[in-house]
Amino acid sequence: MKMKHKGILIVVSGFSGAGKGTLMKQLVRSYENYALSISMTTRKPRPGEEEGREYFFVDREEFEDKIKSDGLIEYANYCEHYYGTPREYVERQLERGKDVILEIEIQGALKVKEKFPTALLLFVMPPSVAELKKRLEGRGTESKEVIEKRLKRACEEAEGIEQYDYIVINDELEECVKEMHSLIQAAHYAPFRNEEFIEKMRKELAALG
C-alpha cells in the first residue's frame, strides 16, 4: 500500500544566474504534482498579467491586514510595494497533496523554515564560478557593473548554504530536473513528515497486544 502524502513546501534559493527559474518551470512541466507558489503584491498588474496567475493583486490596506492576521508565510517591501507569500493558498495546495515550490532568497527561506518546519530547502548552484559568470554575461541584458554586483552577492549568499537540506547542481537541465524530482520524492518519506502514519501504526500494534 502506498502512503498518502500531504504536499511539501519546497523553498528554492540560489545564486543569480544559477538557473532557478528555468529549472522550476521545467520541473512543473515535466511532473504533475507540483505547483508554483503565487505571490501577493500591492503593485498594479502589468500588461498581460492575470489575477491569480502571476500574482494576487491587492491594495496596501488588505496586504497590511494579512500581515497583522499572520496570513503571510513571508513578505518584503521592494520599491514601495509589498510582496509576500499567502499562507492560505499554500496550505490549500499542500492539503490537496501538491508540492508547492517557492523561490526566495536565503534570509526569507530561513524565516519560512521557522513557520513551516517540514519545508524542504534546496539551494541551486552552477557547476563552477566560471560557468556562473558565463551565464550572467550570456544574458546580454546586464551591464558589467550589475554582473559584478551579482557575483559579490553570490559570495555573501555562499555563507549560508549549509543551512539548506540539499544542494542541486544545475549543469545539464534535464538531468538536474530529474535529480531535483528524486530528492523531493525521497523527502516525502522522512519520518518527521509522516508522524500521523507512524502514530497510527503504533496504535494498531499496541492494540494487538
XYZ file of C-alpha atoms in Angstrom:
209
model
C 0.000 0.000 0.000
C 1.318 3.434 -0.923
C 1.310 6.061 1.821
C -0.925 9.055 1.189
C 1.255 12.127 1.452
C 0.446 15.701 2.239
C 2.359 18.071 -0.038
C 5.737 19.517 0.886
C 6.586 23.212 0.766
C 9.809 23.368 -1.271
C 11.878 26.517 -0.870
C 14.334 27.092 -3.719
C 17.191 29.589 -3.454
C 20.377 30.065 -5.411
C 22.782 32.479 -6.998
C 21.515 34.857 -9.655
C 22.369 33.138 -12.939
C 22.224 29.610 -11.496
C 19.052 28.913 -13.499
C 16.460 28.612 -10.682
C 13.533 29.931 -12.712
C 14.198 27.728 -15.749
C 14.700 24.700 -13.503
C 11.426 25.181 -11.626
C 9.375 25.798 -14.771
C 10.792 22.635 -16.323
C 10.054 20.666 -13.128
C 6.400 21.787 -13.184
C 6.132 20.952 -16.904
C 7.755 17.507 -16.524
C 5.852 16.225 -13.479
C 2.210 16.540 -12.453
C 2.362 17.037 -8.717
C 3.980 20.475 -8.451
C 2.509 23.941 -8.032
C 4.485 27.172 -8.194
C 3.663 29.468 -5.294
C 1.831 32.637 -6.332
C 2.853 35.821 -4.529
C 0.590 38.617 -3.353
C 1.576 42.188 -4.233
C 0.372 45.764 -3.865
C 1.757 46.817 -7.257
C -0.570 47.206 -10.230
C -0.784 44.424 -12.853
C 1.478 44.864 -15.875
C 0.105 44.277 -19.395
C -0.576 40.566 -19.887
C -0.533 39.690 -16.165
C -3.604 37.996 -14.719
C -5.021 37.890 -11.193
C -4.217 34.510 -9.606
C -1.729 33.545 -12.321
C 1.318 35.842 -11.980
C 0.220 37.424 -8.674
C -2.694 38.057 -6.352
C -3.122 41.830 -6.704
C -4.369 43.651 -3.578
C -4.290 47.176 -2.159
C -1.966 48.242 0.665
C -4.685 48.065 3.343
C -5.584 44.449 2.501
C -1.914 43.443 2.450
C -1.276 45.027 5.854
C -4.357 43.246 7.245
C -2.783 39.962 6.041
C 0.436 40.834 7.888
C -1.468 41.536 11.135
C -3.500 38.314 10.909
C -0.393 36.145 10.153
C -1.853 35.426 6.723
C 1.549 35.515 5.007
C 4.363 32.968 5.251
C 6.874 35.718 4.441
C 6.813 39.197 2.963
C 9.118 42.028 1.941
C 8.900 45.614 0.749
C 10.586 46.416 -2.592
C 10.421 49.807 -4.342
C 7.478 50.964 -2.204
C 5.424 47.846 -2.926
C 4.762 44.824 -0.756
C 5.362 41.267 -1.987
C 4.508 38.180 0.063
C 3.503 34.519 0.064
C -0.150 33.965 1.104
C -0.428 31.245 3.724
C -3.983 30.209 2.752
C -3.113 29.487 -0.895
C -0.025 27.443 0.039
C -1.802 25.440 2.765
C -4.722 24.661 0.433
C -2.337 23.284 -2.203
C -0.436 21.236 0.414
C -3.680 19.708 1.733
C -4.518 18.666 -1.834
C -1.221 16.758 -1.870
C 0.548 19.233 -4.164
C 4.225 20.022 -3.610
C 4.415 23.819 -3.606
C 7.599 25.481 -4.911
C 8.581 28.870 -3.542
C 11.580 30.773 -4.952
C 13.117 33.058 -2.336
C 16.465 34.368 -1.088
C 18.317 32.932 1.930
C 17.000 35.196 4.737
C 13.407 34.633 3.627
C 13.991 30.887 3.238
C 15.107 30.541 6.853
C 12.046 32.511 8.040
C 9.817 30.124 6.061
C 11.544 27.153 7.738
C 10.659 28.631 11.155
C 6.952 28.791 10.241
C 6.955 25.523 8.243
C 9.434 23.156 9.948
C 8.638 20.428 7.394
C 9.642 22.681 4.454
C 12.380 21.309 2.199
C 15.167 23.800 1.437
C 17.050 23.397 -1.862
C 19.953 25.580 -2.994
C 20.643 25.716 -6.740
C 24.287 26.130 -7.788
C 26.116 26.213 -11.119
C 28.905 23.638 -11.669
C 31.554 26.365 -11.259
C 32.057 30.096 -10.698
C 33.386 30.403 -14.266
C 30.090 28.951 -15.551
C 28.086 31.312 -13.320
C 29.937 34.317 -14.743
C 29.480 32.991 -18.289
C 25.699 32.610 -17.773
C 25.358 36.110 -16.334
C 27.319 37.581 -19.251
C 25.397 35.397 -21.722
C 22.087 37.027 -20.784
C 23.261 40.172 -22.584
C 20.825 42.249 -20.532
C 23.049 43.492 -17.723
C 25.997 45.868 -17.501
C 29.438 44.810 -16.298
C 28.758 46.645 -13.002
C 25.494 44.745 -12.426
C 27.206 41.409 -13.149
C 29.969 42.239 -10.650
C 27.323 43.192 -8.086
C 25.527 39.855 -8.609
C 28.805 37.919 -8.213
C 29.561 39.830 -4.993
C 26.068 38.989 -3.754
C 26.690 35.311 -4.594
C 29.823 35.448 -2.439
C 27.683 36.619 0.521
C 24.960 34.038 -0.140
C 27.534 31.224 -0.261
C 27.993 31.683 3.505
C 24.510 30.306 4.258
C 24.372 27.225 2.013
C 24.972 24.742 4.865
C 21.580 25.646 6.348
C 19.814 24.040 3.368
C 18.727 20.399 3.150
C 20.279 19.742 -0.266
C 22.276 21.462 -2.958
C 21.275 20.993 -6.596
C 23.987 21.416 -9.240
C 22.405 22.848 -12.371
C 24.754 21.660 -15.106
C 22.619 19.811 -17.665
C 18.979 20.941 -17.325
C 17.067 17.688 -17.963
C 19.385 15.713 -15.669
C 19.093 18.362 -12.963
C 15.277 18.313 -13.138
C 15.299 14.518 -12.629
C 17.663 14.821 -9.658
C 15.567 17.568 -8.090
C 12.395 15.495 -8.503
C 14.114 12.456 -6.929
C 15.261 14.487 -3.910
C 11.729 15.814 -3.362
C 10.162 12.353 -3.688
C 12.656 10.907 -1.182
C 11.907 13.760 1.238
C 8.286 12.616 1.408
C 9.427 9.512 3.287
C 11.321 11.293 6.088
C 9.831 10.131 9.438
C 9.147 13.690 10.662
C 6.925 14.248 7.602
C 4.945 11.069 8.348
C 4.187 11.388 12.044
C 0.461 10.646 11.625
C 1.158 7.451 9.682
C 3.760 6.316 12.253
C 1.432 7.074 15.171
C -1.403 5.155 13.501
C 0.917 2.189 13.034
C 1.983 2.339 16.713
C -1.631 2.403 17.905
C -2.553 -0.585 15.748
C 0.473 -2.507 17.012
C -0.401 -1.630 20.625
C -3.969 -2.824 20.050
C -2.643 -6.255 19.035
C -1.090 -6.657 22.466
